[in-house]
JSON list of C-alpha atoms in Angstrom, two decimals:
[
{"chain": "A", "resi": 1, "resn": "MET", "atom": "CA", "xyz": [39.60, 24.40, -132.34]},
{"chain": "A", "resi": 2, "resn": "GLN", "atom": "CA", "xyz": [38.01, 25.86, -129.92]},
{"chain": "A", "resi": 3, "resn": "LEU", "atom": "CA", "xyz": [37.43, 29.81, -129.27]},
{"chain": "A", "resi": 4, "resn": "ASN", "atom": "CA", "xyz": [35.90, 31.32, -126.71]},
{"chain": "A", "resi": 5, "resn": "HIS", "atom": "CA", "xyz": [35.21, 35.05, -126.72]},
{"chain": "A", "resi": 6, "resn": "THR", "atom": "CA", "xyz": [33.44, 38.28, -124.96]},
{"chain": "A", "resi": 7, "resn": "VAL", "atom": "CA", "xyz": [33.54, 41.55, -125.78]},
{"chain": "A", "resi": 8, "resn": "PRO", "atom": "CA", "xyz": [31.53, 44.31, -124.49]},
{"chain": "A", "resi": 9, "resn": "VAL", "atom": "CA", "xyz": [28.50, 45.68, -126.34]},
{"chain": "A", "resi": 10, "resn": "LYS", "atom": "CA", "xyz": [27.52, 49.87, -124.80]},
{"chain": "A", "resi": 11, "resn": "ALA", "atom": "CA", "xyz": [23.65, 48.47, -125.12]},
{"chain": "A", "resi": 12, "resn": "ALA", "atom": "CA", "xyz": [20.92, 47.21, -122.64]},
{"chain": "A", "resi": 13, "resn": "PRO", "atom": "CA", "xyz": [21.39, 43.47, -123.73]},
{"chain": "A", "resi": 14, "resn": "ASP", "atom": "CA", "xyz": [17.78, 43.14, -124.69]},
{"chain": "A", "resi": 15, "resn": "GLU", "atom": "CA", "xyz": [18.44, 45.27, -128.09]},
{"chain": "A", "resi": 16, "resn": "VAL", "atom": "CA", "xyz": [21.77, 43.62, -128.23]},
{"chain": "A", "resi": 17, "resn": "PHE", "atom": "CA", "xyz": [20.19, 40.32, -128.15]},
{"chain": "A", "resi": 18, "resn": "ALA", "atom": "CA", "xyz": [17.39, 41.05, -131.31]},
{"chain": "A", "resi": 19, "resn": "LEU", "atom": "CA", "xyz": [19.94, 43.21, -132.88]},
{"chain": "A", "resi": 20, "resn": "VAL", "atom": "CA", "xyz": [22.07, 39.63, -133.33]},
{"chain": "A", "resi": 21, "resn": "ASN", "atom": "CA", "xyz": [18.69, 37.89, -134.16]},
{"chain": "A", "resi": 22, "resn": "ASP", "atom": "CA", "xyz": [18.48, 40.07, -137.26]},
{"chain": "A", "resi": 23, "resn": "VAL", "atom": "CA", "xyz": [20.68, 38.19, -139.38]},
{"chain": "A", "resi": 24, "resn": "ALA", "atom": "CA", "xyz": [19.54, 41.60, -142.39]},
{"chain": "A", "resi": 25, "resn": "ARG", "atom": "CA", "xyz": [20.81, 43.89, -140.16]},
{"chain": "A", "resi": 26, "resn": "VAL", "atom": "CA", "xyz": [24.05, 42.25, -138.36]},
{"chain": "A", "resi": 27, "resn": "ALA", "atom": "CA", "xyz": [25.26, 41.28, -141.45]},
{"chain": "A", "resi": 28, "resn": "SER", "atom": "CA", "xyz": [26.31, 44.76, -141.70]},
{"chain": "A", "resi": 29, "resn": "CYS", "atom": "CA", "xyz": [28.05, 44.70, -138.50]},
{"chain": "A", "resi": 30, "resn": "MET", "atom": "CA", "xyz": [30.29, 41.53, -139.20]},
{"chain": "A", "resi": 31, "resn": "PRO", "atom": "CA", "xyz": [33.62, 43.11, -140.86]},
{"chain": "A", "resi": 32, "resn": "GLY", "atom": "CA", "xyz": [34.20, 41.76, -144.25]},
{"chain": "A", "resi": 33, "resn": "ALA", "atom": "CA", "xyz": [30.73, 40.05, -143.85]},
{"chain": "A", "resi": 34, "resn": "ALA", "atom": "CA", "xyz": [27.55, 40.95, -147.03]},
{"chain": "A", "resi": 35, "resn": "LEU", "atom": "CA", "xyz": [24.62, 39.51, -146.62]},
{"chain": "A", "resi": 36, "resn": "ASP", "atom": "CA", "xyz": [23.84, 37.51, -150.56]},
{"chain": "A", "resi": 37, "resn": "GLY", "atom": "CA", "xyz": [20.20, 36.04, -149.61]},
{"chain": "A", "resi": 38, "resn": "ARG", "atom": "CA", "xyz": [18.35, 33.44, -148.05]},
{"chain": "A", "resi": 39, "resn": "ASP", "atom": "CA", "xyz": [17.03, 30.01, -149.05]},
{"chain": "A", "resi": 40, "resn": "GLY", "atom": "CA", "xyz": [14.40, 28.19, -147.10]},
{"chain": "A", "resi": 41, "resn": "ASP", "atom": "CA", "xyz": [16.00, 28.54, -143.04]},
{"chain": "A", "resi": 42, "resn": "ALA", "atom": "CA", "xyz": [19.39, 29.02, -144.00]},
{"chain": "A", "resi": 43, "resn": "TRP", "atom": "CA", "xyz": [21.55, 32.51, -145.09]},
{"chain": "A", "resi": 44, "resn": "GLN", "atom": "CA", "xyz": [23.02, 32.37, -147.78]},
{"chain": "A", "resi": 45, "resn": "GLY", "atom": "CA", "xyz": [27.28, 35.10, -147.66]},
{"chain": "A", "resi": 46, "resn": "ARG", "atom": "CA", "xyz": [30.48, 35.39, -147.58]},
{"chain": "A", "resi": 47, "resn": "VAL", "atom": "CA", "xyz": [32.65, 36.68, -145.55]},
{"chain": "A", "resi": 48, "resn": "ARG", "atom": "CA", "xyz": [36.86, 37.65, -146.16]},
{"chain": "A", "resi": 49, "resn": "VAL", "atom": "CA", "xyz": [38.82, 37.55, -143.58]},
{"chain": "A", "resi": 50, "resn": "LYS", "atom": "CA", "xyz": [43.08, 37.82, -143.42]},
{"chain": "A", "resi": 51, "resn": "VAL", "atom": "CA", "xyz": [45.46, 35.84, -141.22]},
{"chain": "A", "resi": 52, "resn": "GLY", "atom": "CA", "xyz": [49.05, 36.65, -141.20]},
{"chain": "A", "resi": 53, "resn": "PRO", "atom": "CA", "xyz": [49.68, 37.38, -145.30]},
{"chain": "A", "resi": 54, "resn": "ILE", "atom": "CA", "xyz": [47.06, 35.73, -146.65]},
{"chain": "A", "resi": 55, "resn": "THR", "atom": "CA", "xyz": [43.15, 36.39, -147.62]},
{"chain": "A", "resi": 56, "resn": "ALA", "atom": "CA", "xyz": [40.94, 33.95, -147.98]},
{"chain": "A", "resi": 57, "resn": "ALA", "atom": "CA", "xyz": [37.29, 35.43, -149.19]},
{"chain": "A", "resi": 58, "resn": "TYR", "atom": "CA", "xyz": [34.38, 31.52, -148.04]},
{"chain": "A", "resi": 59, "resn": "ALA", "atom": "CA", "xyz": [30.94, 32.17, -149.55]},
{"chain": "A", "resi": 60, "resn": "GLY", "atom": "CA", "xyz": [28.18, 29.82, -147.68]},
{"chain": "A", "resi": 61, "resn": "THR", "atom": "CA", "xyz": [25.71, 29.65, -145.51]},
{"chain": "A", "resi": 62, "resn": "VAL", "atom": "CA", "xyz": [24.13, 30.21, -141.61]},
{"chain": "A", "resi": 63, "resn": "ARG", "atom": "CA", "xyz": [21.56, 28.21, -139.85]},
{"chain": "A", "resi": 64, "resn": "PHE", "atom": "CA", "xyz": [19.81, 29.51, -136.37]},
{"chain": "A", "resi": 65, "resn": "LEU", "atom": "CA", "xyz": [19.63, 25.96, -134.68]},
{"chain": "A", "resi": 66, "resn": "GLU", "atom": "CA", "xyz": [18.66, 27.59, -131.34]},
{"chain": "A", "resi": 67, "resn": "SER", "atom": "CA", "xyz": [17.46, 30.82, -130.44]},
{"chain": "A", "resi": 68, "resn": "ASP", "atom": "CA", "xyz": [15.86, 31.78, -126.27]},
{"chain": "A", "resi": 69, "resn": "PRO", "atom": "CA", "xyz": [14.75, 35.22, -126.43]},
{"chain": "A", "resi": 70, "resn": "ALA", "atom": "CA", "xyz": [14.07, 34.47, -122.10]},
{"chain": "A", "resi": 71, "resn": "ALA", "atom": "CA", "xyz": [17.96, 33.11, -121.71]},
{"chain": "A", "resi": 72, "resn": "ARG", "atom": "CA", "xyz": [19.23, 35.69, -124.78]},
{"chain": "A", "resi": 73, "resn": "ARG", "atom": "CA", "xyz": [21.21, 32.67, -125.44]},
{"chain": "A", "resi": 74, "resn": "LEU", "atom": "CA", "xyz": [21.39, 31.08, -129.55]},
{"chain": "A", "resi": 75, "resn": "ARG", "atom": "CA", "xyz": [23.80, 28.35, -131.54]},
{"chain": "A", "resi": 76, "resn": "VAL", "atom": "CA", "xyz": [23.50, 28.91, -135.21]},
{"chain": "A", "resi": 77, "resn": "GLN", "atom": "CA", "xyz": [25.79, 26.46, -137.72]},
{"chain": "A", "resi": 78, "resn": "ALA", "atom": "CA", "xyz": [28.43, 28.48, -140.23]},
{"chain": "A", "resi": 79, "resn": "ARG", "atom": "CA", "xyz": [29.39, 26.70, -143.54]},
{"chain": "A", "resi": 80, "resn": "GLY", "atom": "CA", "xyz": [31.19, 28.14, -146.09]},
{"chain": "A", "resi": 81, "resn": "ALA", "atom": "CA", "xyz": [34.35, 27.61, -149.22]},
{"chain": "A", "resi": 82, "resn": "ASP", "atom": "CA", "xyz": [36.90, 29.24, -150.51]},
{"chain": "A", "resi": 83, "resn": "THR", "atom": "CA", "xyz": [35.79, 30.69, -153.15]},
{"chain": "A", "resi": 84, "resn": "HIS", "atom": "CA", "xyz": [39.15, 30.02, -154.80]},
{"chain": "A", "resi": 85, "resn": "GLY", "atom": "CA", "xyz": [38.96, 26.51, -153.76]},
{"chain": "A", "resi": 86, "resn": "SER", "atom": "CA", "xyz": [41.33, 26.43, -151.00]},
{"chain": "A", "resi": 87, "resn": "GLY", "atom": "CA", "xyz": [39.84, 25.08, -148.75]},
{"chain": "A", "resi": 88, "resn": "ASP", "atom": "CA", "xyz": [36.91, 25.44, -145.98]},
{"chain": "A", "resi": 89, "resn": "ALA", "atom": "CA", "xyz": [35.11, 25.78, -142.42]},
{"chain": "A", "resi": 90, "resn": "GLU", "atom": "CA", "xyz": [32.86, 25.32, -139.84]},
{"chain": "A", "resi": 91, "resn": "ALA", "atom": "CA", "xyz": [32.06, 27.33, -137.17]},
{"chain": "A", "resi": 92, "resn": "LEU", "atom": "CA", "xyz": [28.67, 25.92, -134.16]},
{"chain": "A", "resi": 93, "resn": "VAL", "atom": "CA", "xyz": [27.85, 28.84, -132.56]},
{"chain": "A", "resi": 94, "resn": "ALA", "atom": "CA", "xyz": [26.81, 29.60, -128.89]},
{"chain": "A", "resi": 95, "resn": "LEU", "atom": "CA", "xyz": [26.45, 33.06, -128.60]},
{"chain": "A", "resi": 96, "resn": "ALA", "atom": "CA", "xyz": [25.34, 34.50, -125.14]},
{"chain": "A", "resi": 97, "resn": "VAL", "atom": "CA", "xyz": [23.79, 38.12, -123.79]},
{"chain": "A", "resi": 98, "resn": "THR", "atom": "CA", "xyz": [24.57, 39.01, -120.40]},
{"chain": "A", "resi": 99, "resn": "GLU", "atom": "CA", "xyz": [23.98, 42.54, -118.61]},
{"chain": "A", "resi": 100, "resn": "ALA", "atom": "CA", "xyz": [27.16, 44.67, -117.40]},
{"chain": "A", "resi": 101, "resn": "PRO", "atom": "CA", "xyz": [28.16, 47.40, -116.55]},
{"chain": "A", "resi": 102, "resn": "GLU", "atom": "CA", "xyz": [29.08, 49.08, -119.74]},
{"chain": "A", "resi": 103, "resn": "GLY", "atom": "CA", "xyz": [25.22, 47.52, -120.76]},
{"chain": "A", "resi": 104, "resn": "ALA", "atom": "CA", "xyz": [26.48, 43.86, -122.29]},
{"chain": "A", "resi": 105, "resn": "ARG", "atom": "CA", "xyz": [28.17, 41.68, -123.27]},
{"chain": "A", "resi": 106, "resn": "LEU", "atom": "CA", "xyz": [28.55, 38.85, -125.86]},
{"chain": "A", "resi": 107, "resn": "GLU", "atom": "CA", "xyz": [29.53, 35.87, -124.58]},
{"chain": "A", "resi": 108, "resn": "LEU", "atom": "CA", "xyz": [30.61, 33.69, -127.71]},
{"chain": "A", "resi": 109, "resn": "THR", "atom": "CA", "xyz": [31.69, 30.58, -128.08]},
{"chain": "A", "resi": 110, "resn": "THR", "atom": "CA", "xyz": [32.85, 28.68, -131.56]},
{"chain": "A", "resi": 111, "resn": "ASP", "atom": "CA", "xyz": [33.90, 25.48, -132.51]},
{"chain": "A", "resi": 112, "resn": "LEU", "atom": "CA", "xyz": [35.95, 25.42, -135.41]},
{"chain": "A", "resi": 113, "resn": "VAL", "atom": "CA", "xyz": [37.14, 23.33, -138.37]},
{"chain": "A", "resi": 114, "resn": "ILE", "atom": "CA", "xyz": [39.56, 25.12, -141.19]},
{"chain": "A", "resi": 115, "resn": "ARG", "atom": "CA", "xyz": [40.25, 23.08, -144.32]},
{"chain": "A", "resi": 116, "resn": "GLY", "atom": "CA", "xyz": [43.63, 24.98, -146.00]},
{"chain": "A", "resi": 117, "resn": "LYS", "atom": "CA", "xyz": [45.56, 27.44, -146.81]},
{"chain": "A", "resi": 118, "resn": "ILE", "atom": "CA", "xyz": [44.70, 29.41, -143.20]},
{"chain": "A", "resi": 119, "resn": "ALA", "atom": "CA", "xyz": [44.65, 26.60, -141.04]},
{"chain": "A", "resi": 120, "resn": "GLN", "atom": "CA", "xyz": [48.06, 26.59, -141.03]},
{"chain": "A", "resi": 121, "resn": "PHE", "atom": "CA", "xyz": [49.79, 29.57, -139.20]},
{"chain": "A", "resi": 122, "resn": "GLY", "atom": "CA", "xyz": [47.07, 27.90, -135.94]},
{"chain": "A", "resi": 123, "resn": "LYS", "atom": "CA", "xyz": [44.86, 28.42, -133.06]},
{"chain": "A", "resi": 124, "resn": "GLY", "atom": "CA", "xyz": [46.94, 31.33, -132.00]},
{"chain": "A", "resi": 125, "resn": "ALA", "atom": "CA", "xyz": [46.29, 33.74, -134.81]},
{"chain": "A", "resi": 126, "resn": "VAL", "atom": "CA", "xyz": [43.05, 32.35, -135.48]},
{"chain": "A", "resi": 127, "resn": "ALA", "atom": "CA", "xyz": [42.12, 33.79, -131.96]},
{"chain": "A", "resi": 128, "resn": "THR", "atom": "CA", "xyz": [43.91, 36.17, -132.40]},
{"chain": "A", "resi": 129, "resn": "VAL", "atom": "CA", "xyz": [42.45, 37.63, -135.97]},
{"chain": "A", "resi": 130, "resn": "SER", "atom": "CA", "xyz": [38.88, 36.54, -134.46]},
{"chain": "A", "resi": 131, "resn": "GLY", "atom": "CA", "xyz": [38.98, 39.02, -131.85]},
{"chain": "A", "resi": 132, "resn": "LYS", "atom": "CA", "xyz": [39.95, 41.63, -133.29]},
{"chain": "A", "resi": 133, "resn": "ILE", "atom": "CA", "xyz": [37.15, 40.98, -135.37]},
{"chain": "A", "resi": 134, "resn": "LEU", "atom": "CA", "xyz": [34.29, 40.45, -132.80]},
{"chain": "A", "resi": 135, "resn": "GLU", "atom": "CA", "xyz": [35.58, 43.40, -131.11]},
{"chain": "A", "resi": 136, "resn": "GLN", "atom": "CA", "xyz": [34.55, 45.66, -134.20]},
{"chain": "A", "resi": 137, "resn": "PHE", "atom": "CA", "xyz": [31.11, 43.91, -135.10]},
{"chain": "A", "resi": 138, "resn": "ALA", "atom": "CA", "xyz": [30.73, 44.71, -131.68]},
{"chain": "A", "resi": 139, "resn": "GLN", "atom": "CA", "xyz": [31.67, 48.00, -131.83]},
{"chain": "A", "resi": 140, "resn": "ASN", "atom": "CA", "xyz": [29.30, 48.28, -134.58]},
{"chain": "A", "resi": 141, "resn": "LEU", "atom": "CA", "xyz": [26.66, 46.16, -133.39]},
{"chain": "A", "resi": 142, "resn": "GLY", "atom": "CA", "xyz": [26.59, 49.61, -129.79]},
{"chain": "A", "resi": 143, "resn": "THR", "atom": "CA", "xyz": [27.00, 52.48, -133.27]},
{"chain": "A", "resi": 144, "resn": "LEU", "atom": "CA", "xyz": [23.66, 51.01, -134.87]},
{"chain": "A", "resi": 145, "resn": "LEU", "atom": "CA", "xyz": [21.95, 50.24, -131.73]},
{"chain": "A", "resi": 146, "resn": "ASP", "atom": "CA", "xyz": [23.55, 54.35, -130.99]},
{"chain": "A", "resi": 147, "resn": "GLN", "atom": "CA", "xyz": [21.34, 55.33, -134.61]},
{"chain": "A", "resi": 148, "resn": "ASP", "atom": "CA", "xyz": [18.96, 53.72, -134.01]},
{"chain": "A", "resi": 149, "resn": "ARG", "atom": "CA", "xyz": [17.54, 54.79, -130.56]},
{"chain": "A", "resi": 150, "resn": "ALA", "atom": "CA", "xyz": [18.62, 58.58, -132.29]},
{"chain": "A", "resi": 151, "resn": "ALA", "atom": "CA", "xyz": [16.23, 58.13, -135.17]},
{"chain": "A", "resi": 152, "resn": "GLY", "atom": "CA", "xyz": [13.82, 56.65, -132.58]},
{"chain": "A", "resi": 153, "resn": "GLY", "atom": "CA", "xyz": [14.88, 59.28, -130.10]},
{"chain": "A", "resi": 154, "resn": "THR", "atom": "CA", "xyz": [15.10, 57.21, -126.97]},
{"chain": "A", "resi": 155, "resn": "GLU", "atom": "CA", "xyz": [17.95, 57.64, -125.26]},
{"chain": "A", "resi": 156, "resn": "ALA", "atom": "CA", "xyz": [21.32, 54.98, -124.90]},
{"chain": "A", "resi": 157, "resn": "PRO", "atom": "CA", "xyz": [20.28, 52.67, -120.95]},
{"chain": "A", "resi": 158, "resn": "ALA", "atom": "CA", "xyz": [22.47, 54.58, -117.96]}
]
């Protein structure tokens, strides 16, 4: 299934793009996610998601396939298996950071394949849950960047 999301971030686009490329720091912004380390070009981690009454916990990897700082675009591939053995998921995510009145906008296009118990809920439920997760992610990114500016003594963009 293909999911498209656009979420605002109250920070300068270049700051947002730099942060989303810093896997060790950006992982803390994703609700339910934890980073376990790195193996070559792959980052290993875990994520818990809840769709309806079902919670799934996935363990897997994320790889950066492409990063274009000039265009503020990147592509990542994520793969994970349900830790309870009841399915797996794969995602190819294209992310662009664009200018917006509030600062920046994250534009995400995700090609998602889910197998297992969460797949039974269909695209509508998965899209709703992923939209909520991404909104919280964007808020967390903005908060982390605010903290960085406060620590460095610089002001937020107007």
